[in-house]
mmCIF file of C-alpha atoms in Angstrom:
data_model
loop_
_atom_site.group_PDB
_atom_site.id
_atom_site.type_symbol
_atom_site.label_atom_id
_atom_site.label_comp_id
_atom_site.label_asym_id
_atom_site.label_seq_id
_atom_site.Cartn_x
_atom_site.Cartn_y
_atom_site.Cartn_z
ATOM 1 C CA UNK I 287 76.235 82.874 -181.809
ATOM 2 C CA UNK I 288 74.225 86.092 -180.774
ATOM 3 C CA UNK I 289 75.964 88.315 -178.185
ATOM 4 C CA UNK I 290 73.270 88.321 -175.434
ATOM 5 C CA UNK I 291 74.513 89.911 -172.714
ATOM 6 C CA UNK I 292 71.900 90.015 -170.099
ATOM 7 C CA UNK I 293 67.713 88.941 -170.682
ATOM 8 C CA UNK I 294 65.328 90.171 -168.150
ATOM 9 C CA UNK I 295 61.290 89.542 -167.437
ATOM 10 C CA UNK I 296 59.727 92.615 -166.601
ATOM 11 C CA UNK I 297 56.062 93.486 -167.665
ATOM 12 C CA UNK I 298 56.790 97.369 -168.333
ATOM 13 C CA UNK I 299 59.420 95.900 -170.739
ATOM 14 C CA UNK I 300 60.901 99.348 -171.723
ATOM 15 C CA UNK I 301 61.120 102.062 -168.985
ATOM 16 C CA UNK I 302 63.183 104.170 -166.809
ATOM 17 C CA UNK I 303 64.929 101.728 -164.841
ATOM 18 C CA UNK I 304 65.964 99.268 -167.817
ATOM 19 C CA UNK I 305 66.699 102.612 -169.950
ATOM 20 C CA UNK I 306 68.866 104.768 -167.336
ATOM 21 C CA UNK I 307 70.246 101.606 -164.922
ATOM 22 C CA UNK I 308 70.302 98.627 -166.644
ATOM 23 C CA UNK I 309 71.507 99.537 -170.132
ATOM 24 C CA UNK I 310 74.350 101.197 -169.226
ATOM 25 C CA UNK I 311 75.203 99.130 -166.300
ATOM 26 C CA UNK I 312 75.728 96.423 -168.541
ATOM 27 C CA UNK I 313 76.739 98.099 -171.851
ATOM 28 C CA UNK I 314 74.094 96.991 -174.418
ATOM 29 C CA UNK I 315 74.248 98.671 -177.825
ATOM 30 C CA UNK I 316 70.370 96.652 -178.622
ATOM 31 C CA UNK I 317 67.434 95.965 -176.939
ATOM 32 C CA UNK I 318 65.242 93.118 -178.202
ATOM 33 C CA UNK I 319 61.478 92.702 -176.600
ATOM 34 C CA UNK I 320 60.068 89.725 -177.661
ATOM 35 C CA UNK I 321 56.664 90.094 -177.009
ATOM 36 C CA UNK I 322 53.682 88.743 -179.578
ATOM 37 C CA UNK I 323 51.459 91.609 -178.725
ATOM 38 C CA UNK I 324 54.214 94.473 -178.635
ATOM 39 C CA UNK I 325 55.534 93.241 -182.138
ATOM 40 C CA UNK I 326 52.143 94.192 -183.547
ATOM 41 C CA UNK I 327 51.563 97.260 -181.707
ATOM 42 C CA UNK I 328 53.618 100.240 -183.052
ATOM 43 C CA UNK I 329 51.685 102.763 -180.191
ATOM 44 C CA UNK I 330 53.567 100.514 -177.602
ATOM 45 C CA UNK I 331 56.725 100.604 -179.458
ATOM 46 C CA UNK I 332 56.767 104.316 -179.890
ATOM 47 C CA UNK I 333 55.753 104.788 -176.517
ATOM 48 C CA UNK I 334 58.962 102.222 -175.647
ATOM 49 C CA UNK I 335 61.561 104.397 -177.621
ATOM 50 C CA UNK I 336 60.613 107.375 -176.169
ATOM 51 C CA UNK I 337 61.830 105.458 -172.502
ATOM 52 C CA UNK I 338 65.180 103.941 -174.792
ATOM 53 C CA UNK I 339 68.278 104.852 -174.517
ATOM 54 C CA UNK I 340 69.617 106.792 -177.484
ATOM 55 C CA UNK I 341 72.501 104.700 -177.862
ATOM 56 C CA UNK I 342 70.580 101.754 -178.672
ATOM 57 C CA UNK I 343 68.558 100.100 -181.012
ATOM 58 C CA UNK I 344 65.516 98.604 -180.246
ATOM 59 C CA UNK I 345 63.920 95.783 -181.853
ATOM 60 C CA UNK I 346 59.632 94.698 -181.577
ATOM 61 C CA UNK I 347 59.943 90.907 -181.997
ATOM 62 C CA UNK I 348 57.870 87.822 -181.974
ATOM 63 C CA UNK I 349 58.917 85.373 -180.343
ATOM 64 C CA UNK I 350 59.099 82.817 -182.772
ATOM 65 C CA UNK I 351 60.856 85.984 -184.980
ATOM 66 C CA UNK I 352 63.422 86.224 -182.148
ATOM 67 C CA UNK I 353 63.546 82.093 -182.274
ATOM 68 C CA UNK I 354 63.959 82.256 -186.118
ATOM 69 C CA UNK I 355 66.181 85.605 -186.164
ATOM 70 C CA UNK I 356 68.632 86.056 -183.315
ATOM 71 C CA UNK I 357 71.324 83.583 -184.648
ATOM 72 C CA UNK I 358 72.019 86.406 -187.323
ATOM 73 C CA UNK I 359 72.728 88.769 -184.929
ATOM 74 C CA UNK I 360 76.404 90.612 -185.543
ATOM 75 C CA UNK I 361 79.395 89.954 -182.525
ATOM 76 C CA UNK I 362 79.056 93.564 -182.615
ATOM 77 C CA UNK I 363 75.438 93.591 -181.433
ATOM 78 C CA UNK I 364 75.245 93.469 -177.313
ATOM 79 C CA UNK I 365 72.120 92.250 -176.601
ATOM 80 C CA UNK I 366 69.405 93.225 -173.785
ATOM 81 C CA UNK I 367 66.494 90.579 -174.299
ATOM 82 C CA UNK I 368 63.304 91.517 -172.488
ATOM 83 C CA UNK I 369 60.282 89.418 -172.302
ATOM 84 C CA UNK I 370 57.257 89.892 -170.165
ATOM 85 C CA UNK I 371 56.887 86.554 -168.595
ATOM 86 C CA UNK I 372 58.765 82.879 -167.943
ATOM 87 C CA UNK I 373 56.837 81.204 -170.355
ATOM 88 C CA UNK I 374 57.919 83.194 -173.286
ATOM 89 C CA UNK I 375 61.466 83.519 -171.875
ATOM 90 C CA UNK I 376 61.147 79.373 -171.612
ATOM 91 C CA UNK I 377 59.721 79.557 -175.289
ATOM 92 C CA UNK I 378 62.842 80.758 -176.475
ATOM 93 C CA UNK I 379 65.312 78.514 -174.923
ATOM 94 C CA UNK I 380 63.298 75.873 -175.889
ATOM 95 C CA UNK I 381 63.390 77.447 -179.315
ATOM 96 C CA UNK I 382 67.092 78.002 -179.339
ATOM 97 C CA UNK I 383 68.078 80.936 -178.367
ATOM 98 C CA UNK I 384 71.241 80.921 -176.436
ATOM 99 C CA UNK I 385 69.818 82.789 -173.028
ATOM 100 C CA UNK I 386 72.522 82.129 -169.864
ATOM 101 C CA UNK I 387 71.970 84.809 -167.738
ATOM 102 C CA UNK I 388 68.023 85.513 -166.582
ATOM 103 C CA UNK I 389 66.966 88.491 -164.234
ATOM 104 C CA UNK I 390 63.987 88.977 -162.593
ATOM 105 C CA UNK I 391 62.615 92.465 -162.306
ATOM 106 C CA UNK I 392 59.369 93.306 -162.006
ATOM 107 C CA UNK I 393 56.086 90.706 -162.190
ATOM 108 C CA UNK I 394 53.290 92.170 -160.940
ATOM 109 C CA UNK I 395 50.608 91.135 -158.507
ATOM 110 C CA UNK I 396 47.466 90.277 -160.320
ATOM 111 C CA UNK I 397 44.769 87.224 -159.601
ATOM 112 C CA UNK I 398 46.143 84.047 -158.711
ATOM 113 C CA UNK I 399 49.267 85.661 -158.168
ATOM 114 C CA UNK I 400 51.228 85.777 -154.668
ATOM 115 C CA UNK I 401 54.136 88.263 -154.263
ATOM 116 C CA UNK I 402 57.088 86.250 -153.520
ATOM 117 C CA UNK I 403 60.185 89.026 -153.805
ATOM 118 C CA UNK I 404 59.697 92.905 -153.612
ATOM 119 C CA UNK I 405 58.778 92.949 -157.398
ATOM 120 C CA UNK I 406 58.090 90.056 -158.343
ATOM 121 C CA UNK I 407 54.755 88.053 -157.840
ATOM 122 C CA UNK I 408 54.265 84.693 -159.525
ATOM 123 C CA UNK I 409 51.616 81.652 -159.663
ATOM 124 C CA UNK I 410 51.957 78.129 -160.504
ATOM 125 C CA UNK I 411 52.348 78.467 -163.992
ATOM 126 C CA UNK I 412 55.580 80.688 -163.184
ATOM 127 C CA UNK I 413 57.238 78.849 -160.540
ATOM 128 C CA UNK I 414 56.650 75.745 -163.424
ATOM 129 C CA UNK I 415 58.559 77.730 -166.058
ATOM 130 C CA UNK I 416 61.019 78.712 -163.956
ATOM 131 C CA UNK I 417 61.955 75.564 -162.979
ATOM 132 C CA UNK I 418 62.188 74.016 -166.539
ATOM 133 C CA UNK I 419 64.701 77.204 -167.542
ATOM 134 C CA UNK I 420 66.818 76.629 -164.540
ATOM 135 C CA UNK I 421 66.622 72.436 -165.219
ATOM 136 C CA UNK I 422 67.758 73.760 -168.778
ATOM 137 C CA UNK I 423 70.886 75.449 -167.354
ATOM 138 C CA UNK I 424 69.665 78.816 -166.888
ATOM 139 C CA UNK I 425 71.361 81.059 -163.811
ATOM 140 C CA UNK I 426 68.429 82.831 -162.757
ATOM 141 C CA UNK I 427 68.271 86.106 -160.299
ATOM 142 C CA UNK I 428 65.960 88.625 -159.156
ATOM 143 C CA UNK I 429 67.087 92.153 -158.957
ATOM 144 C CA UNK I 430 65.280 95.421 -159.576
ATOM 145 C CA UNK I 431 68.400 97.537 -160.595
ATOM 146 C CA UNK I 432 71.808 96.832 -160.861
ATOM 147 C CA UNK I 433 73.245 98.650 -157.582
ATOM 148 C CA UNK I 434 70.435 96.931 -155.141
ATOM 149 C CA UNK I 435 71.320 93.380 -153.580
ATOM 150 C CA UNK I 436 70.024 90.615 -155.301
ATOM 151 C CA UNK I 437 67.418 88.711 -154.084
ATOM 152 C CA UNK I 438 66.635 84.832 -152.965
ATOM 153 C CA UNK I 439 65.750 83.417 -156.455
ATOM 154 C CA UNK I 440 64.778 80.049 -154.615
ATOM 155 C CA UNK I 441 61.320 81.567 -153.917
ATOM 156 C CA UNK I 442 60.407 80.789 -157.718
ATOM 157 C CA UNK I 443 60.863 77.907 -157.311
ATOM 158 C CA UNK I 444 58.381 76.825 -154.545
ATOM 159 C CA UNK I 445 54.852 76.134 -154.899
#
């Protein structure tokens, strides 16, 4: 079974806070984004490991590549998932991949959207996925970096 230590939804998938906070906090040695339109972008993906960590990999994925890949993944491997929404993040559970542990970063406002956290703005379509990963067994929290309180996660939940 892959050794996924944390998965997070944030839109800027790799930058300075998952980079200098998060990684370290929570001792990843890989980062996976699985992200259709990353996967197929190398610009993006150089432009993303400038912002990584040197001590980790990083991996461009698909998500049905992460779907069809991840159980492959060494003990040794500690891996950071980050996706850019709840319905790919849903995708993959649904898919198989073994995600516990979900944080909540950043989700910004855009149309149809209302900001429901400090980060994190979300619309029907969000709240829907978000219920289906926590019905699924997923523990779900928001939090911008690791040394800031978490947040009520109940507000992605309500329509």
């Amino acid at each position: 079974m892959p050794n996924i230590i944390l998965t997070r939804i944030d839109n800027r998938l790799i930058h300075g806070q998952v980079a200098t906070q998060w990684s370290g906090a929570i001792g990843i040695n890989l980062i996976l984004v699985a992200n259709d339109d990353v996967a197929n972008n190398p610009m993006r993906q150089g432009l993303m490991d400038m912002a990584a960590p040197s001590y980790a990999t990083t991996r461009y994925w698909t998500i049905e590549k992460t779907i069809n890949t991840i159980h492959k993944a060494s003990d040794a491997q500690k891996i950071f998932i980050i996706a850019d929404n709840p319905q790919d993040v849903l995708k993959l559970v649904e898919g198989g991949v073994p995600i516990k542990r979900l944080n909540v970063g950043n989700m910004h406002m855009s149309d149809g959207k209302r900001q429901v956290a400090t980060s994190v703005a979300v619309d029907d379509a969000d709240i829907e996925a978000f219920t289906k990963l926590r019905d699924l067994g997923v523990e779900i929290f928001i939090q911008r970096v690791p040394d800031i309180a978490k947040e009520d996660a109940s507000v992605l939940f309500k329509k």
